[in-house]
Amino acid sequence: QVQLVESGGGLVQPGGSLRLSCTASGSIFRTNAMGWYRQGPGKERELVANISSGDLTNYADSVKGRFTISTNNAKNTVWLQMNSLKPEDTAVYYCNFRGLTRQLLSIISWGAGTQVTVSS
């Protein structure tokens, strides 16, 4: 099993910034990718950004140029720096992990989610 612990959500005014953090722990043999998804009110969950073990990044068009995803050398922590936040960024943000357990089983894990609210 792989557990994800998220932090950094909150309330921010339009144009402000937040930094989300997610750390994976447990039976990890290899990290293939980590990322962030979000689900806004009345919307489906969507990819925000992800980063591979080789540090290749992928962003939703709606956040390109405003959000930056990064990871540490151990590939067990991922951060999402969110700048120039807009009301439409309001959502629950979920951390996602894809990799192999020590039993060499493929696993996809999700965090519990952290609320980001952009409002004046």
N, C-alpha and C. Protein backbone atom coordinates (compact mmCIF):
# COMPACT_ATOMS: atom_id res chain seq x y z
N GLN A 1 0.83 -1.18 0.00
CA GLN A 1 0.00 0.00 0.00
C GLN A 1 0.87 1.24 0.00
N VAL A 2 0.36 2.27 -0.64
CA VAL A 2 1.04 3.56 -0.68
C VAL A 2 0.08 4.61 -0.15
N GLN A 3 0.54 5.38 0.82
CA GLN A 3 -0.29 6.41 1.41
C GLN A 3 0.22 7.79 0.94
N LEU A 4 -0.73 8.69 0.72
CA LEU A 4 -0.41 10.04 0.27
C LEU A 4 -0.94 11.04 1.29
N VAL A 5 -0.10 11.97 1.69
CA VAL A 5 -0.50 13.03 2.61
C VAL A 5 -0.32 14.37 1.92
N GLU A 6 -1.42 15.10 1.80
CA GLU A 6 -1.45 16.39 1.11
C GLU A 6 -1.53 17.53 2.11
N SER A 7 -1.02 18.68 1.71
CA SER A 7 -1.17 19.88 2.52
C SER A 7 -1.06 21.11 1.63
N GLY A 8 -1.49 22.25 2.16
CA GLY A 8 -1.28 23.51 1.47
C GLY A 8 -2.50 24.18 0.88
N GLY A 9 -3.64 23.55 0.96
CA GLY A 9 -4.84 24.19 0.42
C GLY A 9 -5.29 25.34 1.31
N GLY A 10 -6.31 26.05 0.84
CA GLY A 10 -6.85 27.15 1.63
C GLY A 10 -7.63 28.13 0.81
N LEU A 11 -7.88 29.28 1.41
CA LEU A 11 -8.62 30.36 0.77
C LEU A 11 -7.64 31.45 0.34
N VAL A 12 -7.76 31.89 -0.90
CA VAL A 12 -6.87 32.91 -1.42
C VAL A 12 -7.66 33.83 -2.35
N GLN A 13 -7.24 35.07 -2.42
CA GLN A 13 -7.90 36.03 -3.30
C GLN A 13 -7.46 35.82 -4.75
N PRO A 14 -8.29 36.21 -5.70
CA PRO A 14 -7.87 36.14 -7.11
C PRO A 14 -6.54 36.86 -7.32
N GLY A 15 -5.67 36.21 -8.10
CA GLY A 15 -4.34 36.75 -8.33
C GLY A 15 -3.31 36.28 -7.33
N GLY A 16 -3.75 35.62 -6.28
CA GLY A 16 -2.85 35.14 -5.25
C GLY A 16 -2.18 33.83 -5.61
N SER A 17 -1.42 33.31 -4.65
CA SER A 17 -0.66 32.08 -4.85
C SER A 17 -0.87 31.11 -3.70
N LEU A 18 -0.74 29.84 -4.02
CA LEU A 18 -0.73 28.77 -3.03
C LEU A 18 0.26 27.72 -3.50
N ARG A 19 0.77 26.97 -2.53
CA ARG A 19 1.69 25.87 -2.85
C ARG A 19 1.17 24.61 -2.18
N LEU A 20 0.85 23.61 -2.99
CA LEU A 20 0.39 22.32 -2.48
C LEU A 20 1.57 21.36 -2.37
N SER A 21 1.50 20.49 -1.37
CA SER A 21 2.54 19.50 -1.16
C SER A 21 1.90 18.13 -0.96
N CYS A 22 2.57 17.10 -1.45
CA CYS A 22 2.08 15.72 -1.29
C CYS A 22 3.28 14.80 -1.11
N THR A 23 3.23 13.99 -0.06
CA THR A 23 4.30 13.02 0.20
C THR A 23 3.74 11.62 0.21
N ALA A 24 4.41 10.74 -0.52
CA ALA A 24 4.03 9.34 -0.59
C ALA A 24 4.89 8.51 0.35
N SER A 25 4.27 7.53 0.98
CA SER A 25 5.01 6.64 1.87
C SER A 25 4.39 5.26 1.83
N GLY A 26 5.15 4.28 2.33
CA GLY A 26 4.63 2.92 2.35
C GLY A 26 5.50 2.00 1.53
N SER A 27 4.87 1.02 0.92
CA SER A 27 5.59 -0.02 0.19
C SER A 27 5.90 0.41 -1.24
N ILE A 28 6.86 1.34 -1.36
CA ILE A 28 7.20 1.88 -2.68
C ILE A 28 8.50 1.27 -3.18
N PHE A 29 8.43 0.64 -4.34
CA PHE A 29 9.64 0.17 -5.01
C PHE A 29 10.10 1.17 -6.05
N ARG A 30 9.13 1.69 -6.79
CA ARG A 30 9.47 2.66 -7.82
C ARG A 30 8.31 3.61 -8.05
N THR A 31 8.63 4.87 -8.22
CA THR A 31 7.64 5.87 -8.62
C THR A 31 7.72 6.06 -10.13
N ASN A 32 6.60 5.90 -10.81
CA ASN A 32 6.55 6.17 -12.25
C ASN A 32 6.14 7.60 -12.53
N ALA A 33 5.19 8.09 -11.75
CA ALA A 33 4.73 9.46 -11.91
C ALA A 33 3.92 9.87 -10.70
N MET A 34 3.94 11.16 -10.43
CA MET A 34 3.05 11.74 -9.43
C MET A 34 2.41 12.97 -10.05
N GLY A 35 1.25 13.31 -9.53
CA GLY A 35 0.58 14.45 -10.12
C GLY A 35 -0.57 14.96 -9.28
N TRP A 36 -1.25 15.95 -9.83
CA TRP A 36 -2.39 16.57 -9.18
C TRP A 36 -3.57 16.58 -10.13
N TYR A 37 -4.71 16.22 -9.60
CA TYR A 37 -5.99 16.33 -10.28
C TYR A 37 -6.86 17.26 -9.45
N ARG A 38 -7.94 17.73 -10.04
CA ARG A 38 -8.88 18.56 -9.29
C ARG A 38 -10.30 18.29 -9.73
N GLN A 39 -11.21 18.55 -8.81
CA GLN A 39 -12.64 18.40 -9.11
C GLN A 39 -13.36 19.60 -8.56
N GLY A 40 -13.85 20.43 -9.47
CA GLY A 40 -14.61 21.61 -9.07
C GLY A 40 -16.07 21.28 -8.84
N PRO A 41 -16.82 22.21 -8.26
CA PRO A 41 -18.25 21.97 -7.99
C PRO A 41 -19.01 21.63 -9.27
N GLY A 42 -19.66 20.50 -9.26
CA GLY A 42 -20.46 20.08 -10.41
C GLY A 42 -19.66 19.65 -11.62
N LYS A 43 -18.36 19.45 -11.41
CA LYS A 43 -17.50 19.06 -12.54
C LYS A 43 -16.88 17.69 -12.31
N GLU A 44 -16.35 17.12 -13.39
CA GLU A 44 -15.64 15.87 -13.26
C GLU A 44 -14.19 16.13 -12.86
N ARG A 45 -13.56 15.10 -12.30
CA ARG A 45 -12.16 15.22 -11.93
C ARG A 45 -11.32 15.34 -13.20
N GLU A 46 -10.35 16.28 -13.16
CA GLU A 46 -9.51 16.51 -14.32
C GLU A 46 -8.04 16.60 -13.91
N LEU A 47 -7.17 16.26 -14.85
CA LEU A 47 -5.73 16.37 -14.62
C LEU A 47 -5.35 17.84 -14.57
N VAL A 48 -4.55 18.20 -13.57
CA VAL A 48 -3.98 19.54 -13.49
C VAL A 48 -2.54 19.51 -14.02
N ALA A 49 -1.74 18.62 -13.44
CA ALA A 49 -0.34 18.50 -13.87
C ALA A 49 0.22 17.19 -13.33
N ASN A 50 1.18 16.62 -14.06
CA ASN A 50 1.89 15.48 -13.52
C ASN A 50 3.35 15.55 -13.92
N ILE A 51 4.16 14.74 -13.22
CA ILE A 51 5.60 14.72 -13.46
C ILE A 51 6.05 13.27 -13.38
N SER A 52 6.84 12.86 -14.38
CA SER A 52 7.31 11.48 -14.43
C SER A 52 8.59 11.32 -13.61
N SER A 53 9.01 10.07 -13.47
CA SER A 53 10.25 9.81 -12.75
C SER A 53 11.45 10.42 -13.46
N GLY A 54 11.30 10.66 -14.75
CA GLY A 54 12.35 11.32 -15.52
C GLY A 54 12.18 12.82 -15.57
N ASP A 55 11.28 13.36 -14.74
CA ASP A 55 11.03 14.80 -14.62
C ASP A 55 10.37 15.41 -15.85
N LEU A 56 9.69 14.59 -16.62
CA LEU A 56 8.89 15.14 -17.71
C LEU A 56 7.57 15.63 -17.13
N THR A 57 7.17 16.81 -17.51
CA THR A 57 5.96 17.41 -16.95
C THR A 57 4.87 17.54 -18.00
N ASN A 58 3.64 17.56 -17.51
CA ASN A 58 2.47 17.69 -18.37
C ASN A 58 1.46 18.55 -17.62
N TYR A 59 0.91 19.55 -18.32
CA TYR A 59 -0.03 20.48 -17.69
C TYR A 59 -1.33 20.57 -18.48
N ALA A 60 -2.41 20.79 -17.76
CA ALA A 60 -3.67 21.14 -18.42
C ALA A 60 -3.50 22.51 -19.07
N ASP A 61 -4.13 22.71 -20.21
CA ASP A 61 -4.01 23.99 -20.91
C ASP A 61 -4.43 25.16 -20.02
N SER A 62 -5.41 24.92 -19.17
CA SER A 62 -5.97 26.01 -18.36
C SER A 62 -5.00 26.52 -17.28
N VAL A 63 -3.94 25.75 -16.99
CA VAL A 63 -3.01 26.17 -15.93
C VAL A 63 -1.61 26.45 -16.46
N LYS A 64 -1.37 26.21 -17.73
CA LYS A 64 -0.03 26.43 -18.30
C LYS A 64 0.39 27.89 -18.11
N GLY A 65 1.62 28.07 -17.65
CA GLY A 65 2.14 29.41 -17.42
C GLY A 65 1.80 29.97 -16.05
N ARG A 66 0.91 29.30 -15.32
CA ARG A 66 0.54 29.78 -13.98
C ARG A 66 0.94 28.79 -12.89
N PHE A 67 0.85 27.49 -13.19
CA PHE A 67 1.16 26.45 -12.22
C PHE A 67 2.48 25.78 -12.60
N THR A 68 3.22 25.36 -11.56
CA THR A 68 4.47 24.62 -11.78
C THR A 68 4.50 23.42 -10.86
N ILE A 69 4.75 22.24 -11.44
CA ILE A 69 4.87 21.02 -10.66
C ILE A 69 6.35 20.66 -10.54
N SER A 70 6.73 20.16 -9.36
CA SER A 70 8.12 19.76 -9.14
C SER A 70 8.15 18.59 -8.17
N THR A 71 9.31 17.92 -8.13
CA THR A 71 9.46 16.77 -7.25
C THR A 71 10.86 16.76 -6.65
N ASN A 72 11.05 15.90 -5.65
CA ASN A 72 12.36 15.81 -5.03
C ASN A 72 13.17 14.66 -5.64
N ASN A 73 14.42 14.54 -5.22
CA ASN A 73 15.28 13.51 -5.80
C ASN A 73 14.78 12.11 -5.49
N ALA A 74 14.16 11.94 -4.34
CA ALA A 74 13.65 10.62 -3.95
C ALA A 74 12.37 10.26 -4.69
N LYS A 75 11.79 11.23 -5.39
CA LYS A 75 10.55 11.01 -6.17
C LYS A 75 9.41 10.55 -5.28
N ASN A 76 9.40 11.00 -4.02
CA ASN A 76 8.29 10.63 -3.15
C ASN A 76 7.50 11.85 -2.68
N THR A 77 7.89 13.01 -3.11
CA THR A 77 7.18 14.23 -2.75
C THR A 77 6.99 15.07 -4.02
N VAL A 78 5.82 15.65 -4.15
CA VAL A 78 5.53 16.50 -5.30
C VAL A 78 4.89 17.78 -4.78
N TRP A 79 5.26 18.88 -5.41
CA TRP A 79 4.71 20.17 -5.07
C TRP A 79 3.99 20.77 -6.29
N LEU A 80 2.98 21.56 -6.02
CA LEU A 80 2.31 22.29 -7.08
C LEU A 80 2.27 23.76 -6.68
N GLN A 81 3.08 24.56 -7.33
CA GLN A 81 3.08 26.00 -7.10
C GLN A 81 2.03 26.62 -8.00
N MET A 82 1.05 27.26 -7.40
CA MET A 82 -0.06 27.84 -8.14
C MET A 82 -0.02 29.36 -8.00
N ASN A 83 0.20 30.05 -9.11
CA ASN A 83 0.25 31.50 -9.13
C ASN A 83 -0.90 32.05 -9.97
N SER A 84 -1.15 33.33 -9.80
CA SER A 84 -2.21 34.01 -10.58
C SER A 84 -3.52 33.23 -10.53
N LEU A 85 -3.89 32.84 -9.35
CA LEU A 85 -5.08 31.99 -9.18
C LEU A 85 -6.34 32.74 -9.59
N LYS A 86 -7.26 31.97 -10.17
CA LYS A 86 -8.54 32.50 -10.64
C LYS A 86 -9.68 31.80 -9.91
N PRO A 87 -10.84 32.43 -9.86
CA PRO A 87 -11.98 31.76 -9.21
C PRO A 87 -12.27 30.38 -9.81
N GLU A 88 -12.03 30.23 -11.09
CA GLU A 88 -12.31 28.93 -11.72
C GLU A 88 -11.31 27.85 -11.32
N ASP A 89 -10.27 28.21 -10.58
CA ASP A 89 -9.35 27.21 -10.04
C ASP A 89 -9.89 26.59 -8.75
N THR A 90 -10.99 27.13 -8.25
CA THR A 90 -11.59 26.59 -7.04
C THR A 90 -11.99 25.13 -7.23
N ALA A 91 -11.49 24.27 -6.36
CA ALA A 91 -11.73 22.83 -6.50
C ALA A 91 -11.10 22.10 -5.32
N VAL A 92 -11.43 20.83 -5.23
CA VAL A 92 -10.68 19.93 -4.35
C VAL A 92 -9.54 19.36 -5.20
N TYR A 93 -8.34 19.50 -4.70
CA TYR A 93 -7.15 19.03 -5.42
C TYR A 93 -6.69 17.70 -4.81
N TYR A 94 -6.50 16.72 -5.68
CA TYR A 94 -6.13 15.38 -5.26
C TYR A 94 -4.74 15.03 -5.77
N CYS A 95 -3.92 14.50 -4.88
CA CYS A 95 -2.61 13.99 -5.27
C CYS A 95 -2.77 12.58 -5.82
N ASN A 96 -1.95 12.24 -6.80
CA ASN A 96 -2.01 10.94 -7.46
C ASN A 96 -0.61 10.34 -7.56
N PHE A 97 -0.51 9.05 -7.29
CA PHE A 97 0.77 8.33 -7.36
C PHE A 97 0.59 7.12 -8.27
N ARG A 98 1.56 6.90 -9.15
CA ARG A 98 1.58 5.70 -10.00
C ARG A 98 2.96 5.09 -9.90
N GLY A 99 3.01 3.79 -9.60
CA GLY A 99 4.32 3.16 -9.49
C GLY A 99 4.21 1.68 -9.20
N LEU A 100 5.27 1.15 -8.61
CA LEU A 100 5.33 -0.26 -8.25
C LEU A 100 5.55 -0.38 -6.75
N THR A 101 4.87 -1.35 -6.14
CA THR A 101 5.11 -1.64 -4.73
C THR A 101 6.34 -2.54 -4.60
N ARG A 102 6.75 -2.77 -3.37
CA ARG A 102 7.91 -3.65 -3.14
C ARG A 102 7.61 -5.08 -3.59
N GLN A 103 6.31 -5.39 -3.72
CA GLN A 103 5.92 -6.69 -4.24
C GLN A 103 5.87 -6.69 -5.77
N LEU A 104 6.34 -5.60 -6.35
CA LEU A 104 6.39 -5.40 -7.81
C LEU A 104 5.01 -5.42 -8.44
N LEU A 105 4.03 -4.91 -7.69
CA LEU A 105 2.68 -4.77 -8.20
C LEU A 105 2.45 -3.33 -8.61
N SER A 106 1.81 -3.14 -9.75
CA SER A 106 1.44 -1.79 -10.18
C SER A 106 0.39 -1.23 -9.23
N ILE A 107 0.52 0.03 -8.91
CA ILE A 107 -0.42 0.64 -7.98
C ILE A 107 -0.70 2.07 -8.39
N ILE A 108 -1.94 2.47 -8.21
CA ILE A 108 -2.36 3.85 -8.37
C ILE A 108 -3.01 4.25 -7.05
N SER A 109 -2.48 5.30 -6.42
CA SER A 109 -3.02 5.75 -5.15
C SER A 109 -3.48 7.20 -5.25
N TRP A 110 -4.47 7.53 -4.43
CA TRP A 110 -5.03 8.88 -4.39
C TRP A 110 -4.96 9.41 -2.97
N GLY A 111 -4.70 10.71 -2.87
CA GLY A 111 -4.81 11.37 -1.59
C GLY A 111 -6.26 11.68 -1.26
N ALA A 112 -6.49 12.16 -0.05
CA ALA A 112 -7.85 12.45 0.40
C ALA A 112 -8.39 13.74 -0.19
N GLY A 113 -7.49 14.58 -0.69
CA GLY A 113 -7.92 15.84 -1.29
C GLY A 113 -7.72 17.02 -0.36
N THR A 114 -7.42 18.16 -0.96
CA THR A 114 -7.28 19.41 -0.19
C THR A 114 -8.04 20.51 -0.93
N GLN A 115 -8.82 21.27 -0.18
CA GLN A 115 -9.69 22.28 -0.79
C GLN A 115 -8.89 23.54 -1.12
N VAL A 116 -9.06 24.03 -2.34
CA VAL A 116 -8.52 25.32 -2.75
C VAL A 116 -9.70 26.19 -3.16
N THR A 117 -9.83 27.33 -2.51
CA THR A 117 -10.91 28.26 -2.81
C THR A 117 -10.32 29.61 -3.19
N VAL A 118 -10.68 30.09 -4.36
CA VAL A 118 -10.19 31.38 -4.85
C VAL A 118 -11.39 32.33 -4.89
N SER A 119 -11.38 33.29 -3.98
CA SER A 119 -12.54 34.19 -3.86
C SER A 119 -12.12 35.48 -3.18
N SER A 120 -12.78 36.56 -3.57
CA SER A 120 -12.53 37.83 -2.91
C SER A 120 -13.52 38.05 -1.78
